Tab-separated table of C-alpha atoms and ligand atoms in Angstrom:
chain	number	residue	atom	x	y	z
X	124	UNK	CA	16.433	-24.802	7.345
X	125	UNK	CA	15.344	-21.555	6.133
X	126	UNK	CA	11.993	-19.912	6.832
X	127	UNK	CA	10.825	-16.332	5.616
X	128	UNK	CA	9.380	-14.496	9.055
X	129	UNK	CA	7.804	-11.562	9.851
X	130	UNK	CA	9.628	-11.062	13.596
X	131	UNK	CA	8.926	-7.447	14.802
X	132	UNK	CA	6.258	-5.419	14.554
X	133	UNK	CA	5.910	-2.769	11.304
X	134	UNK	CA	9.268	-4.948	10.232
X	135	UNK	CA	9.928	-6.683	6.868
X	136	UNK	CA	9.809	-10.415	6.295
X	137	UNK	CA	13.390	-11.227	6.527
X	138	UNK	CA	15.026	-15.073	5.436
X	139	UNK	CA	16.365	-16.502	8.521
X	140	UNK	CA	17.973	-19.638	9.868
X	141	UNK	CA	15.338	-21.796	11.585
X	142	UNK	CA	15.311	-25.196	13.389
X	143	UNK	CA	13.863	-28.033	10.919
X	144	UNK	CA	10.808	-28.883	12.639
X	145	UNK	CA	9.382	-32.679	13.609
X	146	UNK	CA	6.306	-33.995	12.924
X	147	UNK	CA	4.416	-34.717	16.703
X	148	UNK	CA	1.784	-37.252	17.084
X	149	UNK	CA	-1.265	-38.085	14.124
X	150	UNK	CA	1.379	-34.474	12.314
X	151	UNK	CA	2.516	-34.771	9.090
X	152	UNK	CA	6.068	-33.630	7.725
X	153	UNK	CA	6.353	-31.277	4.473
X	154	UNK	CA	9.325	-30.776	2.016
X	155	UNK	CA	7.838	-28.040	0.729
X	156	UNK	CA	7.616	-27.134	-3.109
X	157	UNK	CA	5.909	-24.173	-3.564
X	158	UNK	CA	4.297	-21.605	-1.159
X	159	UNK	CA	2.046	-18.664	-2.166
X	160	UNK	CA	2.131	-14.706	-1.116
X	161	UNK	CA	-1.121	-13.413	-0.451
X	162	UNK	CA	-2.391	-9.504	0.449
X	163	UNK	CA	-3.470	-11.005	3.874
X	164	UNK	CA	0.077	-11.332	4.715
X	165	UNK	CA	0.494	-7.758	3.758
X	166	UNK	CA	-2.365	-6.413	5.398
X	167	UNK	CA	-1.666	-8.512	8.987
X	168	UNK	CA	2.217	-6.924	8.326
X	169	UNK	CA	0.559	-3.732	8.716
X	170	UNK	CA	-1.730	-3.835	11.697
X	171	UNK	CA	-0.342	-1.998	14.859
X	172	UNK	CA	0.527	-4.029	18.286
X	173	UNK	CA	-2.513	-3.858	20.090
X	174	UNK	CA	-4.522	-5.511	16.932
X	175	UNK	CA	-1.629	-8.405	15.743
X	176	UNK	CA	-2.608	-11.864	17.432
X	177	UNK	CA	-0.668	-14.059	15.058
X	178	UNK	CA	2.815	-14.724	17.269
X	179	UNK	CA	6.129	-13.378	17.115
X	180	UNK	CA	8.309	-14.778	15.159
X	181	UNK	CA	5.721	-15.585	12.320
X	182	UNK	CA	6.729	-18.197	9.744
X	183	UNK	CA	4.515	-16.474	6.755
X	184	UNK	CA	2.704	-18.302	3.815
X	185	UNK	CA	-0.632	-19.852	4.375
X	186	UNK	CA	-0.502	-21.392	1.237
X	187	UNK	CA	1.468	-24.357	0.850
X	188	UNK	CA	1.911	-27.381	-1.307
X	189	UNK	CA	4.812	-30.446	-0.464
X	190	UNK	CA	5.964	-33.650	-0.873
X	191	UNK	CA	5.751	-36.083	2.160
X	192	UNK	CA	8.902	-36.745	3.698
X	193	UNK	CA	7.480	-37.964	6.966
X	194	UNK	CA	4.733	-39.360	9.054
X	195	UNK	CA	4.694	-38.564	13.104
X	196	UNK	CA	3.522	-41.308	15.546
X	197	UNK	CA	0.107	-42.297	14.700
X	198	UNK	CA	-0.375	-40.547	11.196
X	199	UNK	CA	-2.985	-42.138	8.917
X	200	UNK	CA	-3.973	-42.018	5.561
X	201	UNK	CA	-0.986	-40.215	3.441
X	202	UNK	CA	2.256	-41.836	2.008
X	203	UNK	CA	5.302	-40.747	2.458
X	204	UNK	CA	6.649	-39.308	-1.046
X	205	UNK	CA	2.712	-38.201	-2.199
X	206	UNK	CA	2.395	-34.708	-3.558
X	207	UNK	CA	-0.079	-32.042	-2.049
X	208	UNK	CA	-1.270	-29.146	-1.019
X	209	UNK	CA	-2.575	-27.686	2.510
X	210	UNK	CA	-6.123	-26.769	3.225
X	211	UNK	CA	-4.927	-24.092	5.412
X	212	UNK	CA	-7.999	-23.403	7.831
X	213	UNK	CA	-7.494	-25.822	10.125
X	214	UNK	CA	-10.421	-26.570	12.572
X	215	UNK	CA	-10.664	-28.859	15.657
X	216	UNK	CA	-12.384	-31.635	13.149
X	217	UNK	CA	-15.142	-32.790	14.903
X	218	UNK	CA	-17.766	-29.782	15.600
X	219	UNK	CA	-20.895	-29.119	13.100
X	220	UNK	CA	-19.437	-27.044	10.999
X	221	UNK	CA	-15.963	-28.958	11.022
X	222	UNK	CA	-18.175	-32.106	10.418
X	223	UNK	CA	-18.993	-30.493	7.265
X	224	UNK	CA	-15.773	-29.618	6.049
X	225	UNK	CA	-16.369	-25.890	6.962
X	226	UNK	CA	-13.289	-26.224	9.333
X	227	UNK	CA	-13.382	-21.919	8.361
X	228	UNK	CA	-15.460	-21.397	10.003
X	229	UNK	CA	-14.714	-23.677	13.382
X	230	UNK	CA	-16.063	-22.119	16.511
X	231	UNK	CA	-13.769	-23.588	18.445
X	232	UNK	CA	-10.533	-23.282	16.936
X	233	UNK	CA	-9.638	-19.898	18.953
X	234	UNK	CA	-10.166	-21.768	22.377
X	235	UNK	CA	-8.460	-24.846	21.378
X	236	UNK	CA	-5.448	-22.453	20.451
X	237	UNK	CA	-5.793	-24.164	16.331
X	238	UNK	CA	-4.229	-21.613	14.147
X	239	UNK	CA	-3.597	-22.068	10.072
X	240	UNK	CA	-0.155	-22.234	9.291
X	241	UNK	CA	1.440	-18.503	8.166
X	242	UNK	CA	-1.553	-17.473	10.381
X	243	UNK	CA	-0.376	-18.142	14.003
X	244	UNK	CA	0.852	-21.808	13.331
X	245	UNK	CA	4.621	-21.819	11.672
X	246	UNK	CA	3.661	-21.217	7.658
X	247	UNK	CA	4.517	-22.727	4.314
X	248	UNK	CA	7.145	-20.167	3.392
X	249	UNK	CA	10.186	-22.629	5.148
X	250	UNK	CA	11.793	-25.538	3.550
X	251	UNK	CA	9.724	-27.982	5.504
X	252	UNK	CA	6.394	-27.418	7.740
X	253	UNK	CA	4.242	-29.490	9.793
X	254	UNK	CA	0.919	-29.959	8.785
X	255	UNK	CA	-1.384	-30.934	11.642
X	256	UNK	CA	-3.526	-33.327	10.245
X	257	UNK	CA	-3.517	-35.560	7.229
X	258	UNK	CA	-7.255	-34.448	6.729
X	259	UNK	CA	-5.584	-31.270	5.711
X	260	UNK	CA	-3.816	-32.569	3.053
X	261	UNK	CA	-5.099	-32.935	-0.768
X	262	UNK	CA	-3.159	-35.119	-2.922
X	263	UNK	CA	-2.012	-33.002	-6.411
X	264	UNK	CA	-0.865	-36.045	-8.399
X	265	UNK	CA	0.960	-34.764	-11.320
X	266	UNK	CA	-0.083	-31.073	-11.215
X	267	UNK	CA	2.294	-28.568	-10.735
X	268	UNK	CA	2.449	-27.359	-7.070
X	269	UNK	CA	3.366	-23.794	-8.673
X	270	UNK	CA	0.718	-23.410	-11.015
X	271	UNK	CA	-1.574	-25.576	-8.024
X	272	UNK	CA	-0.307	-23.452	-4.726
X	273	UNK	CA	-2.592	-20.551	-5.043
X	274	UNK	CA	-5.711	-22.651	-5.468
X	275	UNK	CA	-5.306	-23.437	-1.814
X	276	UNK	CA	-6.190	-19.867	-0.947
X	277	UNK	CA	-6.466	-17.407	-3.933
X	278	UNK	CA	-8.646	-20.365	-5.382
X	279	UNK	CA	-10.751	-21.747	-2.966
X	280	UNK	CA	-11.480	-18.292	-1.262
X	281	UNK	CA	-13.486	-16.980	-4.717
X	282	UNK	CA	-14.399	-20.979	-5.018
X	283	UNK	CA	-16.471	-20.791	-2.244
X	284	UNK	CA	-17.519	-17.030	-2.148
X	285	UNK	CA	-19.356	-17.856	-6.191
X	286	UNK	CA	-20.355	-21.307	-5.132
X	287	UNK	CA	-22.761	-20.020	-2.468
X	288	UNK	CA	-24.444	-17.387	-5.398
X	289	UNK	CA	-24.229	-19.715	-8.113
X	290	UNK	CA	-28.236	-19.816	-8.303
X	291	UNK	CA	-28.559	-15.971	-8.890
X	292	UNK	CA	-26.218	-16.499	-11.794
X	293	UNK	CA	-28.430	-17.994	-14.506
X	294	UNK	CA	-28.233	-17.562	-18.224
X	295	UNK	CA	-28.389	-13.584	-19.289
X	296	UNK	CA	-26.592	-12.779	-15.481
X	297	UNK	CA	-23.744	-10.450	-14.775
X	298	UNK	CA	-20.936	-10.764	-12.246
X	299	UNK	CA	-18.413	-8.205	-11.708
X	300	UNK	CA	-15.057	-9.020	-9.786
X	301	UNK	CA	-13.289	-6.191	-8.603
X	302	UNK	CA	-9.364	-6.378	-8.408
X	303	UNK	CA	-8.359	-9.026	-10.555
X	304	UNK	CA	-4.995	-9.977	-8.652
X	305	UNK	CA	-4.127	-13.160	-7.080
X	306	UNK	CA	-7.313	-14.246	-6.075
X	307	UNK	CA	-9.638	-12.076	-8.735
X	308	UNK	CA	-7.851	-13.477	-11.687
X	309	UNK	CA	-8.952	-17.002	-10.234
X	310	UNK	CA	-12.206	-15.560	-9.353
X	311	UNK	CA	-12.998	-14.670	-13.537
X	312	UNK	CA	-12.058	-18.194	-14.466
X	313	UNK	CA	-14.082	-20.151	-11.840
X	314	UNK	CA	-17.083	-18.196	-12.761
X	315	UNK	CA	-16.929	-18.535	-16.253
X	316	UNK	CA	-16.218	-22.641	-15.418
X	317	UNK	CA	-19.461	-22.177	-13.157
X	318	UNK	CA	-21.331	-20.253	-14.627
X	319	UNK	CA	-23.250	-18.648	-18.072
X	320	UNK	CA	-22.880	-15.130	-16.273
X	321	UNK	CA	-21.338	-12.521	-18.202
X	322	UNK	CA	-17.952	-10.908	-16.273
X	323	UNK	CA	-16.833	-7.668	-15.701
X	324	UNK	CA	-13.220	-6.918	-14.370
X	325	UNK	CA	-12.933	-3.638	-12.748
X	326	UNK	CA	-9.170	-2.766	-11.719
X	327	UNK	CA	-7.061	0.380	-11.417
X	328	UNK	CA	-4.538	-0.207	-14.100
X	329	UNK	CA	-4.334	-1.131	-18.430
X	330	UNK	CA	-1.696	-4.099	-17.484
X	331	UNK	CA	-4.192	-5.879	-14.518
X	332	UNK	CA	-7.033	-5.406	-16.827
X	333	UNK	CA	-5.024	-6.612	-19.766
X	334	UNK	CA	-4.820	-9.907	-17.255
X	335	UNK	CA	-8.763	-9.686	-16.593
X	336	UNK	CA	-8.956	-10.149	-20.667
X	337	UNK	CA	-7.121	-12.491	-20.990
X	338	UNK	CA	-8.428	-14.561	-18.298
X	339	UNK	CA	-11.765	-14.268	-19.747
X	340	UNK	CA	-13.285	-11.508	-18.927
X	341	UNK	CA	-15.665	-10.177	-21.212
X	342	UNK	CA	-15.695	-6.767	-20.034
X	343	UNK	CA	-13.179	-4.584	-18.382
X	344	UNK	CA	-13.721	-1.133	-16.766
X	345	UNK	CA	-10.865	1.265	-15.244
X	346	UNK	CA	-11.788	1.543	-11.366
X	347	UNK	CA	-12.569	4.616	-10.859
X	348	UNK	CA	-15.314	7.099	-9.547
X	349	UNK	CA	-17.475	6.459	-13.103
X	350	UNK	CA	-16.718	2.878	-12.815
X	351	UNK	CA	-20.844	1.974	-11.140
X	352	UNK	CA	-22.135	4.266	-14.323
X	353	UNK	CA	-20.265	2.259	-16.885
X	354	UNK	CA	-21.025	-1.238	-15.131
X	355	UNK	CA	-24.901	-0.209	-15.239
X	356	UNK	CA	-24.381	0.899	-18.510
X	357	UNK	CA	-23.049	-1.973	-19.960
X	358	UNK	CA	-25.563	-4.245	-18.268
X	359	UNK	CA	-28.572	-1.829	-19.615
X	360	UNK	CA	-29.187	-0.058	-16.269
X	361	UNK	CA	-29.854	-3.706	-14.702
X	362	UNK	CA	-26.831	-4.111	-12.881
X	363	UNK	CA	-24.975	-7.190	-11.159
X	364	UNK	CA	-26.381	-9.998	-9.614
X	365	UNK	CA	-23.113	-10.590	-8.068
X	366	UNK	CA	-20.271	-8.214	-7.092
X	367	UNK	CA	-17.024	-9.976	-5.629
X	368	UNK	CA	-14.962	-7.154	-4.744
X	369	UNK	CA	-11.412	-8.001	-3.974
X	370	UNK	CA	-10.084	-4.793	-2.816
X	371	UNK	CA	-12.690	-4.325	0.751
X	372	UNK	CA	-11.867	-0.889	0.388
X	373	UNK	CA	-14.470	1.890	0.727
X	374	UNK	CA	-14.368	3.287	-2.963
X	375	UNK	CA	-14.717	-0.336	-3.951
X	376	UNK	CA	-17.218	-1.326	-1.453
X	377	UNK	CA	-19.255	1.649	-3.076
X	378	UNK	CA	-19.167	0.891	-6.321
X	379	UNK	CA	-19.743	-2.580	-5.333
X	380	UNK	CA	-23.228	-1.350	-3.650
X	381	UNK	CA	-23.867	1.095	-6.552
X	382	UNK	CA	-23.941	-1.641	-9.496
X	383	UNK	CA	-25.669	-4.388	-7.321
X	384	UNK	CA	-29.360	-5.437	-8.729
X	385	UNK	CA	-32.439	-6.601	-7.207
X	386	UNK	CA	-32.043	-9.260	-5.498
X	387	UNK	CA	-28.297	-9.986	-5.980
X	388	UNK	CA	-25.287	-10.756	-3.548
X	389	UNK	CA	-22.264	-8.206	-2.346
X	390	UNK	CA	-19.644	-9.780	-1.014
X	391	UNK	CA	-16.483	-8.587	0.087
X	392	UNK	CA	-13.460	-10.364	0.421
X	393	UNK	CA	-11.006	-8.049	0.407
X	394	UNK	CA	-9.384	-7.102	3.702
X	395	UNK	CA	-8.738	-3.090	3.647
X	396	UNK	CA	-6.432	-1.630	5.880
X	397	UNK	CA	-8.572	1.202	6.789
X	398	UNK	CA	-11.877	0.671	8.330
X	399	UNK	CA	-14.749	0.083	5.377
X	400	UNK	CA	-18.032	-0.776	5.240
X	401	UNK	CA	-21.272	-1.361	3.358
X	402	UNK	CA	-23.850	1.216	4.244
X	403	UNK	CA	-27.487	-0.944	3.826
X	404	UNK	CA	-30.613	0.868	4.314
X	405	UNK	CA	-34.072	1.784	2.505
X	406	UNK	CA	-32.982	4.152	-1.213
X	407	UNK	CA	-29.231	3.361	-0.598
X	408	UNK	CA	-29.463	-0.107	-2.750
X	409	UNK	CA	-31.472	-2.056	-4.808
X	410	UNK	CA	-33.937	-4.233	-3.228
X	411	UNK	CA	-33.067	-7.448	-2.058
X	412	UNK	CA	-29.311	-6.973	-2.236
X	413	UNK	CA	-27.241	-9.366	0.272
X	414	UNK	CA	-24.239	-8.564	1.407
X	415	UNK	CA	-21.832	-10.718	3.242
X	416	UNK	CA	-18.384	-11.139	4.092
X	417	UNK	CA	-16.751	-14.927	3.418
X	418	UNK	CA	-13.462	-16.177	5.019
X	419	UNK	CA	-11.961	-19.068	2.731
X	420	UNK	CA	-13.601	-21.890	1.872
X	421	UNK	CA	-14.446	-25.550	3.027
X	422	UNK	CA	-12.105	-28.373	3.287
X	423	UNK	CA	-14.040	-30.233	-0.201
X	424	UNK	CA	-14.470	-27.290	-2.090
X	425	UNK	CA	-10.620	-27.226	-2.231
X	426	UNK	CA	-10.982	-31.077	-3.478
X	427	UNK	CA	-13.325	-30.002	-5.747
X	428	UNK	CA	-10.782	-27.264	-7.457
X	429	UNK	CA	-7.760	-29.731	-7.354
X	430	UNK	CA	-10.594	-31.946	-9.445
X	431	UNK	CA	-10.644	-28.707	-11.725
X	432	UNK	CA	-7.288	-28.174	-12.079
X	433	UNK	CA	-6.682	-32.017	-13.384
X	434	UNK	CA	-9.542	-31.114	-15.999
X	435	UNK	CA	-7.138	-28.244	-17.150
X	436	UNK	CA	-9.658	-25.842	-16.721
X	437	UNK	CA	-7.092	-23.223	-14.773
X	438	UNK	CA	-4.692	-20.747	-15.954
X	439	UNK	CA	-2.739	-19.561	-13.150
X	440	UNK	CA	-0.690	-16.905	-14.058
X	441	UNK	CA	2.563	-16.832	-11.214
X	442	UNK	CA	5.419	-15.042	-10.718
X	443	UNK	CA	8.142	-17.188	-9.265
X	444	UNK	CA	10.852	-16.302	-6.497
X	445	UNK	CA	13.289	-18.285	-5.132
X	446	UNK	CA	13.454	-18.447	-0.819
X	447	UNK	CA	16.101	-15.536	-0.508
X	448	UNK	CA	13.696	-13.308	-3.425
X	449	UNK	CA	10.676	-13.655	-0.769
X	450	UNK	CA	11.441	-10.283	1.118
X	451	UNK	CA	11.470	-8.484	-2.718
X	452	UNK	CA	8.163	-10.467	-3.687
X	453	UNK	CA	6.316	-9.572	-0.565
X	454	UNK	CA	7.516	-5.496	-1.775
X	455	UNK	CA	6.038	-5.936	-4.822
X	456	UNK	CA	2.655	-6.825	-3.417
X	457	UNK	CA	2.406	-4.682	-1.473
X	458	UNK	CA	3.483	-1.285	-4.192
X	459	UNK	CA	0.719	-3.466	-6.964
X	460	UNK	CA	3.115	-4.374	-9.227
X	461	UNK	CA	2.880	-8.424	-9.031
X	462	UNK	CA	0.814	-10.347	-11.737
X	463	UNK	CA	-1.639	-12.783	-10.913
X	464	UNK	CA	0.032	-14.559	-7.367
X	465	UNK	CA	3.764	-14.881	-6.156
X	466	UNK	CA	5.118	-18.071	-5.200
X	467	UNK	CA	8.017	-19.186	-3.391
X	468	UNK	CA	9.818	-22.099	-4.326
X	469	UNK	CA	12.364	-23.157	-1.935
X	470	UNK	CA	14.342	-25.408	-4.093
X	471	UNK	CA	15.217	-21.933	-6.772
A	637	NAD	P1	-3.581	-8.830	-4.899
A	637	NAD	O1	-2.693	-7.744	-4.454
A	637	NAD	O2	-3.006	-9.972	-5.656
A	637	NAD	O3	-4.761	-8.246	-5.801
A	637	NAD	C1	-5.470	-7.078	-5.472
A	637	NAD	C2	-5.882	-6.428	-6.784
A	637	NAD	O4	-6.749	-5.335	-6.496
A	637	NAD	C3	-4.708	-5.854	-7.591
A	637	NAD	O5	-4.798	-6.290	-8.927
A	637	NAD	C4	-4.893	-4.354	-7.466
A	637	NAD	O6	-4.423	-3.641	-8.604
A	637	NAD	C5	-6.398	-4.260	-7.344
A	637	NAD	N1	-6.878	-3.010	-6.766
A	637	NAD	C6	-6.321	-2.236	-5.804
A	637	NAD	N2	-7.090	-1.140	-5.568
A	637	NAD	C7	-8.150	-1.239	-6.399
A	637	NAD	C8	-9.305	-0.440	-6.626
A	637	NAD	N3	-9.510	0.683	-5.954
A	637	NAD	N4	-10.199	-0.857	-7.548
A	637	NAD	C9	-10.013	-2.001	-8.230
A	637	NAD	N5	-8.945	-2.800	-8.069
A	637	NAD	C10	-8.031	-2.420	-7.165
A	637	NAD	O7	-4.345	-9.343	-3.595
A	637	NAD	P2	-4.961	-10.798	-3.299
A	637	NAD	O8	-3.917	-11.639	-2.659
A	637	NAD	O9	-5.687	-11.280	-4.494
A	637	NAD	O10	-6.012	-10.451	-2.144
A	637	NAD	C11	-7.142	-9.650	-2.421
A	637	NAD	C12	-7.815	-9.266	-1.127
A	637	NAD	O11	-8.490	-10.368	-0.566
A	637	NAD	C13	-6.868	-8.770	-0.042
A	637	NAD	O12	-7.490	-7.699	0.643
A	637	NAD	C14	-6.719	-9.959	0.869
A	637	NAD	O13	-6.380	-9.588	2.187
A	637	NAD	C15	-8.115	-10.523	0.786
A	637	NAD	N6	-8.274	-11.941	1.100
A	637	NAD	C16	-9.374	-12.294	1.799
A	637	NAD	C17	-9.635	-13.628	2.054
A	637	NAD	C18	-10.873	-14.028	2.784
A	637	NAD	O14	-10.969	-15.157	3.204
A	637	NAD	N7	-11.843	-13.159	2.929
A	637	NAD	C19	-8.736	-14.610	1.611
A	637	NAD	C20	-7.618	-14.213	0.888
A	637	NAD	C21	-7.392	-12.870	0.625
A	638	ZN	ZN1	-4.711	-15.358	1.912
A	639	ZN	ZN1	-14.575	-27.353	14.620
């Protein structure tokens, strides 16, 4: 079958020839449909030898969404033909956080050797994969897995970083998202589906906050050095009681600090490729301000936005490839140029 890898260090994702894989015991078999590209990918592309503890070759895509073809010995709970998508942080299943569904944030995964697929385990961006469990499977009924795909990752990752502030965000609130790609353009729809806070989009270019608008944004502002004074401006000097900023780089992690209110949450989900960080201290931000730093989301707050997208409440914007495209998709990521999230769809 054929696979998209990243195989040598500083390399590009190349399509290659792979063996189609077998589902082992209580696994489950994938044809897969469609397969997401994320700026993870292109940040772990670009970290030097000594810091890359994903495996060589890497099947890519940790976003994946299939059709059933096969069930290995002992595998419960899924028929063979049903559509779905992967909850992609796979945990060992049975700790306290696991037990919750916050298989994220498993403590144990890294001794057990439990890596999400695209992530250390083979990846969605192949013809077929093996998911591990059938407890990390969400049936998609009649969805589209295109238009579905990126909740698995670009969704649930804002999902779960706005669930966790929802209570700061009463009527007469602000939240500003900054970078409004793949997972930012999700993150402007879930909170206006959440929430009665106003939105403010903050991105570098016309076209992305063009997207923002149309999204539903009510606000856009150009990313830029007077991007905190506008923000405070437009919210009368109060500021944001929640800042999502996409990006994780330091420009953005300071105006992310600069617009924060009292008593609101920072949190950064974006990955930068050079170090960044929040500076907290007495004068340097408004009382009361959290900041944190969330990795994806729990297994049934992706059920919950599968429950979403049947209520139609999602527009996804994509940009489609087909398997061989995936090199030229994973280029435009990384030079900015993509709109909303690129999937793969093997069968193009
Ligand atoms: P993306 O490339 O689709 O979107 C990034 C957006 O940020 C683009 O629209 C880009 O124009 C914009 N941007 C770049 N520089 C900016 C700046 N200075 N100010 C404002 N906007 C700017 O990326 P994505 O796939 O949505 O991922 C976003 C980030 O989140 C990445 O860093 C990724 O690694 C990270 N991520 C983190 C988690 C997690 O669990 N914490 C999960 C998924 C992705
Ligand atoms: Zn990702
Ligand atoms: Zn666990």
């Amino acid at each position: 079958m054929r696979a998209v890898q990243y195989r040598t260090i500083g390399g590009k994702p190349e399509v290659v020839e792979v063996e189609k894989p077998a589902p082992g015991p209580g696994q489950v078999l994938l044809e897969v449909t469609a397969a997401g590209i994320c700026h993870s990918d292109d940040f772990i592309m670009g970290l030097p030898e000594d810091q890359y503890v994903y495996g060589l070759p890497l099947t890519l895509g940790h976003e994946g969404a299939g059709r059933v073809v096969e069930l290995g010995p002992g595998a419960e709970g899924i028929e063979v033909g049903t559509n779905v998508v992967v909850y992609g942080p796979w945990g060992c299943g049975t700790c306290h956080l696991c037990a919750q569904g916050k298989e994220n944030y498993c403590p144990r995964a890294g001794e057990l050797g439990i890596n999400p697929p695209g992530l250390g385990a083979p990846g969605a961006l192949a013809e077929y994969m093996v998911v591990d469990s059938p407890r990390h499977l969400v049936p998609i009924g009649d969805l589209d897995p295109v238009k579905t795909v990126p909740l698995t990752d670009a969704g649930l990752t804002p999902y779960h970083a706005i669930k966790r502030s929802l209570p700061k965000l009463r009527a007469g609130s602000t939240a500003v998202v900054i970078g409004t790609g793949g997972l930012g353009h999700l993150a402007i729809q879930i909170l206006r589906a959440l929430s009665p806070a106003r939105v403010i989009a903050l991105d570098v270019t016309d076209e992305k906050l063009e997207l923002a608008t149309k999204v539903g944004a009510h606000d856009v502002v150009l990313s830029d050095a007077a991007a905190a004074g506008k923000v405070r401006g437009l919210t009368r000097g109060r500021g944001a009681d929640l800042v999502l900023d996409f990006v994780g780089a330091q420009p953005t992690i300071d105006t992310a600090m600069a617009v924060a209110a009292v008593e609101s949450d920072v949190t950064i989900v974006g990955i930068s490729s050079k170090p960044a960080a929040a500076q907290v201290g007495f004068f340097r931000q408004a009382y009361e301000t959290s900041v944190t730093v969330p990795y994806w989301g729990a297994r049934g707050e992706l059920i919950e936005l599968v429950e979403l997208a049947h209520q139609g409440v999602f527009d996804v914007h994509t940009e489609t490839f087909a398997m061989a495209d995936a090199p030229k998709a994973y280029e435009r990521l990384h030079e900015g140029t993509l709109t909303g999230r690129a999937v793969v769809v093997p069968s193009l």
